[in-house]
Amino acid sequence: MVGSVRSKTQERELDAYLELWARWVHSGVVRRSTSIMQIIMEQGSFARGCSGSRALVTDCVELTIESSLSRLKEKNKNAVLVCRYEYGALLIKNLPVDAKRVDRALRLGMSLRTYNRRLAEARKWLTECLIASGDMK
């Protein structure tokens, strides 16, 4: 019983972190095909903080999620895409953000079952990375 309660707690915590991450992505921190290192090199620093602050970014859950997804992309590109679309970090043209999963899956050219499996793979990866970084228990 304790294991399932802890798992549900982790799921809720991960959902909250992913919501913060998606908002962070849309705040302009993450730009297409621009690495954080490139931004630091161009601007001299990365003065856009996590969760909306203007502090220097060195460590935050949003950055941990973004870097974890970048590492996962090397192994499972589809899981990363599904995760980005599921939480609204990427938008599908002419599809509302709150569209049903089945509609997002069809637009991505996969079955709902495959979409759900890819999402579960990304969530499992992120949970493990967040636990390893100390952001989750």
Coordinates of N, CA, C and O in Angstrom, one line a residue:
M1 N 0.8 -1.2 0.0 CA 0.0 0.0 0.0 C 0.9 1.3 0.0 O 0.6 2.2 -0.7
V2 N 1.9 1.3 0.8 CA 2.8 2.5 0.9 C 3.4 2.7 -0.5 O 3.5 3.9 -0.9
G3 N 3.8 1.7 -1.2 CA 4.4 1.8 -2.5 C 3.5 2.5 -3.5 O 3.9 3.4 -4.3
S4 N 2.2 2.1 -3.5 CA 1.3 2.7 -4.5 C 1.0 4.2 -4.1 O 0.8 5.0 -5.0
V5 N 0.9 4.5 -2.8 CA 0.7 5.9 -2.4 C 1.9 6.7 -2.8 O 1.7 7.8 -3.3
R6 N 3.1 6.2 -2.6 CA 4.3 6.9 -3.0 C 4.3 7.2 -4.5 O 4.6 8.2 -5.0
S7 N 3.9 6.2 -5.3 CA 3.9 6.2 -6.7 C 2.9 7.3 -7.1 O 3.2 8.1 -8.0
K8 N 1.7 7.4 -6.5 CA 0.7 8.4 -6.9 C 1.2 9.8 -6.5 O 1.0 10.7 -7.2
T9 N 2.0 9.9 -5.4 CA 2.6 11.2 -5.0 C 3.6 11.6 -6.0 O 3.6 12.7 -6.4
Q10 N 4.4 10.6 -6.5 CA 5.4 10.9 -7.5 C 4.8 11.4 -8.8 O 5.2 12.3 -9.5
E11 N 3.7 10.7 -9.2 CA 3.0 11.1 -10.4 C 2.4 12.5 -10.3 O 2.6 13.3 -11.3
R12 N 1.8 12.9 -9.2 CA 1.3 14.2 -9.0 C 2.5 15.2 -9.0 O 2.4 16.3 -9.6
E13 N 3.6 14.9 -8.4 CA 4.7 15.8 -8.3 C 5.3 16.0 -9.7 O 5.6 17.1 -10.1
L14 N 5.4 14.9 -10.5 CA 5.9 14.9 -11.8 C 5.0 15.8 -12.7 O 5.5 16.6 -13.5
D15 N 3.7 15.6 -12.6 CA 2.7 16.5 -13.3 C 2.9 17.9 -13.1 O 2.9 18.8 -14.0
A16 N 3.1 18.3 -11.8 CA 3.3 19.7 -11.4 C 4.7 20.2 -12.0 O 4.7 21.3 -12.5
Y17 N 5.7 19.4 -11.9 CA 7.0 19.8 -12.5 C 6.9 20.0 -14.0 O 7.5 20.9 -14.6
L18 N 6.2 19.1 -14.7 CA 6.0 19.2 -16.1 C 5.2 20.4 -16.6 O 5.5 21.0 -17.6
E19 N 4.3 20.8 -15.7 CA 3.5 22.0 -16.0 C 4.4 23.2 -15.9 O 4.4 24.1 -16.7
L20 N 5.3 23.2 -14.8 CA 6.3 24.3 -14.7 C 7.2 24.4 -15.9 O 7.5 25.4 -16.4
W21 N 7.7 23.2 -16.3 CA 8.6 23.1 -17.4 C 8.0 23.6 -18.7 O 8.7 24.4 -19.4
A22 N 6.7 23.2 -19.0 CA 6.1 23.7 -20.2 C 6.0 25.2 -20.2 O 6.2 25.9 -21.2
R23 N 5.6 25.8 -19.1 CA 5.5 27.3 -19.0 C 6.9 27.9 -19.2 O 7.0 28.9 -19.8
W24 N 7.9 27.3 -18.6 CA 9.3 27.7 -18.7 C 9.7 27.7 -20.2 O 10.4 28.7 -20.6
V25 N 9.4 26.7 -20.9 CA 9.7 26.6 -22.3 C 9.1 27.7 -23.1 O 9.7 28.4 -23.9
H26 N 7.8 28.0 -22.8 CA 7.1 29.1 -23.5 C 7.5 30.5 -23.1 O 7.2 31.4 -23.8
S27 N 8.2 30.6 -22.0 CA 8.6 31.9 -21.6 C 9.8 32.4 -22.4 O 10.2 33.5 -22.2
G28 N 10.3 31.6 -23.3 CA 11.4 32.0 -24.2 C 12.8 31.5 -23.7 O 13.8 31.8 -24.3
V29 N 12.8 30.8 -22.6 CA 14.1 30.2 -22.1 C 14.7 29.2 -23.1 O 15.8 29.3 -23.4
V30 N 13.8 28.3 -23.6 CA 14.3 27.3 -24.6 C 13.9 27.7 -26.0 O 12.7 27.9 -26.2
R31 N 14.9 27.9 -26.8 CA 14.6 28.3 -28.2 C 14.9 27.1 -29.1 O 15.8 26.4 -28.8
R32 N 14.2 27.1 -30.2 CA 14.5 26.0 -31.1 C 15.9 26.0 -31.6 O 16.4 27.0 -32.0
S33 N 16.5 24.8 -31.6 CA 17.9 24.5 -32.0 C 18.9 25.5 -31.5 O 19.9 25.8 -32.1
T34 N 18.7 26.0 -30.3 CA 19.6 26.8 -29.6 C 19.9 26.2 -28.2 O 19.0 26.0 -27.5
S35 N 21.2 25.9 -28.0 CA 21.5 25.3 -26.7 C 21.7 26.4 -25.7 O 21.9 27.5 -26.0
I36 N 21.6 26.0 -24.5 CA 21.8 26.9 -23.4 C 23.3 27.4 -23.4 O 23.5 28.6 -23.2
M37 N 24.2 26.6 -23.8 CA 25.6 27.0 -23.9 C 25.8 28.0 -24.9 O 26.5 29.0 -24.8
Q38 N 25.0 27.9 -26.1 CA 25.1 28.9 -27.1 C 24.6 30.3 -26.6 O 25.1 31.3 -26.9
I39 N 23.5 30.2 -25.9 CA 22.9 31.5 -25.3 C 23.9 32.1 -24.4 O 24.1 33.3 -24.4
I40 N 24.6 31.3 -23.5 CA 25.6 31.9 -22.6 C 26.7 32.5 -23.4 O 27.2 33.6 -23.1
M41 N 27.2 31.8 -24.5 CA 28.2 32.4 -25.3 C 27.8 33.7 -26.0 O 28.6 34.6 -26.0
E42 N 26.6 33.7 -26.4 CA 26.1 34.9 -27.1 C 25.9 36.1 -26.2 O 26.2 37.3 -26.5
Q43 N 25.4 35.8 -25.0 CA 25.0 36.9 -24.1 C 26.0 37.1 -22.9 O 25.8 38.0 -22.2
G44 N 26.9 36.2 -22.8 CA 27.8 36.4 -21.7 C 27.4 35.7 -20.4 O 28.1 35.3 -19.5
S45 N 26.0 35.4 -20.3 CA 25.4 34.7 -19.2 C 24.1 34.3 -19.6 O 23.5 34.7 -20.6
F46 N 23.5 33.4 -18.8 CA 22.1 33.0 -19.0 C 21.3 33.5 -17.9 O 21.1 32.9 -16.9
A47 N 20.8 34.8 -18.1 CA 20.2 35.5 -17.0 C 18.7 35.3 -17.0 O 17.9 36.2 -16.7
R48 N 18.2 34.2 -17.4 CA 16.7 33.9 -17.3 C 16.5 32.8 -16.4 O 16.9 31.6 -16.6
G49 N 15.9 33.0 -15.3 CA 15.8 32.0 -14.2 C 14.7 31.0 -14.4 O 13.9 31.1 -15.3
C50 N 14.6 30.1 -13.5 CA 13.6 29.1 -13.5 C 12.3 29.7 -12.8 O 12.4 30.6 -12.0
S51 N 11.2 29.1 -13.2 CA 9.9 29.5 -12.6 C 9.7 31.0 -12.7 O 9.1 31.6 -11.8
G52 N 10.2 31.7 -13.7 CA 9.9 33.1 -13.9 C 10.9 34.1 -13.4 O 10.8 35.2 -13.6
S53 N 11.8 33.6 -12.5 CA 12.8 34.6 -11.9 C 13.8 35.0 -12.9 O 14.0 34.4 -14.0
R54 N 14.5 36.1 -12.7 CA 15.5 36.6 -13.6 C 16.9 36.2 -13.1 O 17.9 36.8 -13.6
A55 N 17.0 35.4 -12.1 CA 18.3 35.0 -11.6 C 19.1 34.1 -12.5 O 18.5 33.6 -13.5
L56 N 20.4 34.0 -12.3 CA 21.2 33.2 -13.2 C 20.8 31.7 -13.0 O 20.6 31.2 -11.9
V57 N 20.6 31.0 -14.1 CA 20.2 29.6 -14.1 C 21.4 28.7 -13.8 O 22.4 28.7 -14.6
T58 N 21.4 28.0 -12.7 CA 22.4 27.0 -12.5 C 21.8 25.7 -12.2 O 22.3 24.7 -12.6
D59 N 20.7 25.7 -11.5 CA 20.1 24.5 -11.1 C 18.6 24.7 -10.8 O 18.2 25.5 -10.0
C60 N 17.7 24.0 -11.6 CA 16.3 24.1 -11.4 C 15.6 22.9 -12.0 O 16.2 22.2 -12.8
V61 N 14.5 22.6 -11.5 CA 13.8 21.4 -12.0 C 13.5 21.5 -13.5 O 13.5 20.5 -14.2
E62 N 13.1 22.7 -14.0 CA 12.8 22.9 -15.4 C 14.0 22.5 -16.3 O 13.9 21.9 -17.3
L63 N 15.2 23.0 -15.8 CA 16.4 22.7 -16.6 C 16.8 21.2 -16.5 O 17.3 20.6 -17.5
T64 N 16.5 20.6 -15.3 CA 16.8 19.2 -15.2 C 15.9 18.4 -16.2 O 16.3 17.4 -16.8
I65 N 14.6 18.8 -16.3 CA 13.7 18.1 -17.2 C 14.2 18.3 -18.6 O 14.2 17.3 -19.4
E66 N 14.5 19.5 -19.0 CA 15.0 19.8 -20.4 C 16.2 19.0 -20.7 O 16.3 18.4 -21.8
S67 N 17.2 19.0 -19.8 CA 18.4 18.2 -20.1 C 18.2 16.7 -20.1 O 18.8 16.0 -20.9
S68 N 17.2 16.3 -19.3 CA 16.9 14.8 -19.3 C 16.2 14.4 -20.6 O 16.5 13.4 -21.1
L69 N 15.4 15.3 -21.1 CA 14.7 15.0 -22.4 C 15.7 15.0 -23.5 O 15.6 14.2 -24.5
S70 N 16.7 15.9 -23.4 CA 17.7 15.9 -24.5 C 18.5 14.6 -24.5 O 18.9 14.1 -25.5
R71 N 18.8 14.1 -23.3 CA 19.5 12.8 -23.2 C 18.6 11.7 -23.7 O 19.1 10.8 -24.4
L72 N 17.4 11.7 -23.4 CA 16.4 10.6 -23.8 C 16.2 10.7 -25.3 O 16.0 9.6 -26.0
K73 N 16.3 11.9 -25.9 CA 16.1 12.0 -27.4 C 17.1 11.2 -28.2 O 16.8 10.7 -29.3
E74 N 18.3 11.0 -27.7 CA 19.3 10.1 -28.3 C 18.8 8.7 -28.4 O 19.1 8.0 -29.4
K75 N 18.0 8.2 -27.4 CA 17.6 6.8 -27.4 C 16.2 6.6 -27.9 O 15.9 5.6 -28.5
N76 N 15.3 7.6 -27.6 CA 13.9 7.5 -27.9 C 13.3 8.8 -28.3 O 12.6 9.4 -27.5
K77 N 13.5 9.2 -29.5 CA 13.0 10.5 -30.0 C 11.5 10.6 -29.9 O 11.0 11.7 -29.6
N78 N 10.8 9.5 -30.2 CA 9.3 9.6 -30.2 C 8.8 9.8 -28.8 O 7.8 10.5 -28.6
A79 N 9.4 9.3 -27.8 CA 9.0 9.5 -26.4 C 9.1 10.9 -26.1 O 8.2 11.5 -25.4
V80 N 10.2 11.6 -26.5 CA 10.4 13.0 -26.2 C 9.3 13.8 -26.9 O 8.8 14.7 -26.3
L81 N 9.1 13.5 -28.2 CA 8.1 14.3 -28.9 C 6.7 14.2 -28.3 O 6.0 15.2 -28.1
V82 N 6.3 13.0 -27.9 CA 5.0 12.8 -27.2 C 5.0 13.5 -25.9 O 3.9 14.2 -25.7
C83 N 6.0 13.5 -25.2 CA 6.0 14.2 -23.9 C 5.9 15.7 -24.1 O 5.1 16.4 -23.5
R84 N 6.6 16.3 -25.1 CA 6.5 17.7 -25.4 C 5.1 18.1 -25.9 O 4.6 19.1 -25.5
Y85 N 4.5 17.3 -26.7 CA 3.1 17.6 -27.2 C 2.1 17.4 -26.0 O 1.2 18.2 -25.9
E86 N 2.3 16.4 -25.2 CA 1.3 16.1 -24.2 C 1.2 17.2 -23.2 O 0.1 17.6 -22.7
Y87 N 2.3 17.8 -22.8 CA 2.3 18.9 -21.8 C 2.3 20.3 -22.4 O 2.4 21.3 -21.7
G88 N 2.2 20.4 -23.7 CA 2.1 21.7 -24.4 C 3.4 22.4 -24.6 O 3.3 23.6 -24.9
A89 N 4.5 21.8 -24.4 CA 5.8 22.5 -24.7 C 6.0 22.6 -26.2 O 6.6 23.6 -26.6
L90 N 5.4 21.8 -27.0 CA 5.3 21.9 -28.4 C 3.8 21.9 -28.8 O 3.1 21.1 -28.2
L91 N 3.5 22.7 -29.7 CA 2.1 22.7 -30.1 C 1.9 22.1 -31.5 O 2.8 22.3 -32.4
I92 N 0.8 21.4 -31.7 CA 0.5 20.8 -33.0 C -0.4 21.8 -33.8 O -1.4 22.3 -33.2
K93 N 0.0 22.2 -35.0 CA -0.7 23.2 -35.7 C -2.2 22.8 -35.9 O -2.5 21.6 -36.2
N94 N -3.1 23.8 -35.7 CA -4.5 23.6 -35.8 C -5.1 22.5 -34.9 O -6.1 21.9 -35.2
L95 N -4.5 22.3 -33.8 CA -5.0 21.4 -32.7 C -4.9 22.1 -31.4 O -3.8 22.6 -31.0
P96 N -6.0 22.3 -30.7 CA -6.0 23.0 -29.4 C -5.1 22.3 -28.4 O -4.9 21.1 -28.4
V97 N -4.5 23.0 -27.5 CA -3.7 22.5 -26.4 C -4.4 21.4 -25.6 O -3.8 20.4 -25.2
D98 N -5.7 21.6 -25.4 CA -6.4 20.7 -24.6 C -7.1 19.6 -25.4 O -8.0 18.9 -24.9
A99 N -6.6 19.3 -26.6 CA -7.1 18.2 -27.4 C -7.0 16.9 -26.7 O -6.1 16.7 -25.9
K100 N -7.8 16.0 -27.1 CA -7.7 14.6 -26.5 C -6.5 13.9 -27.0 O -6.0 14.2 -28.1
R101 N -6.0 13.0 -26.2 CA -4.8 12.2 -26.5 C -5.0 11.5 -27.8 O -4.0 11.4 -28.6
V102 N -6.1 11.0 -28.1 CA -6.3 10.2 -29.3 C -6.1 11.1 -30.5 O -5.6 10.7 -31.6
D103 N -6.5 12.4 -30.4 CA -6.3 13.3 -31.5 C -4.9 13.7 -31.7 O -4.4 13.8 -32.9
R104 N -4.2 13.9 -30.6 CA -2.7 14.1 -30.7 C -2.0 12.9 -31.3 O -1.1 13.1 -32.2
A105 N -2.4 11.7 -30.9 CA -1.8 10.5 -31.4 C -2.0 10.4 -32.9 O -1.0 10.1 -33.6
L106 N -3.2 10.6 -33.3 CA -3.5 10.5 -34.8 C -2.7 11.5 -35.6 O -2.2 11.2 -36.6
R107 N -2.5 12.7 -35.0 CA -1.8 13.8 -35.7 C -0.3 13.4 -35.8 O 0.4 13.8 -36.8
L108 N 0.2 12.7 -34.8 CA 1.6 12.2 -34.8 C 1.8 10.9 -35.6 O 2.9 10.4 -35.7
G109 N 0.7 10.4 -36.1 CA 0.7 9.2 -37.0 C 1.0 7.9 -36.2 O 1.6 7.0 -36.7
M110 N 0.4 7.9 -35.0 CA 0.6 6.7 -34.1 C -0.7 6.3 -33.5 O -1.6 7.2 -33.4
S111 N -0.8 5.1 -33.0 CA -2.1 4.7 -32.3 C -2.1 5.3 -30.9 O -1.0 5.7 -30.4
L112 N -3.2 5.3 -30.3 CA -3.3 5.8 -29.0 C -2.5 4.9 -28.0 O -1.9 5.4 -27.1
R113 N -2.5 3.6 -28.3 CA -1.7 2.7 -27.4 C -0.2 3.0 -27.5 O 0.5 3.1 -26.5
T114 N 0.3 3.3 -28.7 CA 1.7 3.6 -28.9 C 2.0 5.0 -28.2 O 3.0 5.1 -27.6
Y115 N 1.1 5.9 -28.4 CA 1.2 7.3 -27.8 C 1.3 7.1 -26.3 O 2.2 7.7 -25.7
N116 N 0.4 6.4 -25.7 CA 0.4 6.2 -24.2 C 1.7 5.5 -23.8 O 2.3 5.8 -22.7
R117 N 2.2 4.5 -24.6 CA 3.4 3.8 -24.2 C 4.6 4.7 -24.2 O 5.4 4.7 -23.3
R118 N 4.7 5.5 -25.3 CA 5.8 6.5 -25.4 C 5.8 7.5 -24.3 O 6.8 7.9 -23.7
L119 N 4.6 8.0 -23.9 CA 4.4 8.9 -22.8 C 4.9 8.3 -21.5 O 5.6 8.9 -20.7
A120 N 4.5 7.0 -21.3 CA 4.9 6.3 -20.1 C 6.4 6.2 -20.0 O 7.0 6.3 -18.9
E121 N 7.0 5.9 -21.2 CA 8.5 5.8 -21.2 C 9.2 7.1 -20.8 O 10.1 7.1 -20.1
A122 N 8.6 8.2 -21.4 CA 9.2 9.5 -21.1 C 9.0 9.8 -19.6 O 9.9 10.3 -18.9
R123 N 7.8 9.6 -19.1 CA 7.6 9.9 -17.7 C 8.4 9.0 -16.7 O 8.9 9.5 -15.7
K124 N 8.6 7.8 -17.1 CA 9.5 6.9 -16.2 C 10.9 7.4 -16.3 O 11.6 7.5 -15.2
W125 N 11.4 7.8 -17.4 CA 12.8 8.4 -17.6 C 12.9 9.6 -16.7 O 13.9 9.8 -16.0
L126 N 11.9 10.5 -16.9 CA 12.0 11.8 -16.1 C 11.9 11.6 -14.6 O 12.6 12.2 -13.9
T127 N 11.1 10.6 -14.2 CA 11.0 10.3 -12.8 C 12.3 9.9 -12.2 O 12.8 10.3 -11.2
E128 N 13.0 8.9 -13.0 CA 14.3 8.4 -12.6 C 15.3 9.5 -12.5 O 16.1 9.6 -11.6
C129 N 15.3 10.4 -13.5 CA 16.3 11.5 -13.6 C 16.0 12.5 -12.4 O 17.0 13.0 -11.8
L130 N 14.8 12.8 -12.1 CA 14.5 13.8 -11.1 C 14.8 13.2 -9.7 O 15.2 13.9 -8.8
I131 N 14.6 11.9 -9.5 CA 15.0 11.3 -8.3 C 16.6 11.3 -8.1 O 17.1 11.6 -7.1
A132 N 17.2 11.0 -9.2 CA 18.7 11.0 -9.2 C 19.3 12.4 -8.9 O 20.3 12.5 -8.3
S133 N 18.6 13.4 -9.4 CA 19.1 14.8 -9.2 C 18.7 15.3 -7.8 O 19.1 16.4 -7.4
G134 N 17.8 14.6 -7.1 CA 17.4 15.1 -5.8 C 16.1 16.0 -5.8 O 15.7 16.5 -4.8
D135 N 15.6 16.2 -7.0 CA 14.4 17.0 -7.1 C 13.1 16.3 -6.7 O 12.1 16.9 -6.4
M136 N 13.1 15.0 -6.7 CA 12.0 14.2 -6.3 C 12.5 13.1 -5.3 O 13.6 12.7 -5.4
K137 N 11.6 12.7 -4.5 CA 11.9 11.6 -3.5 C 11.2 10.3 -3.9 O 10.3 10.2 -4.6

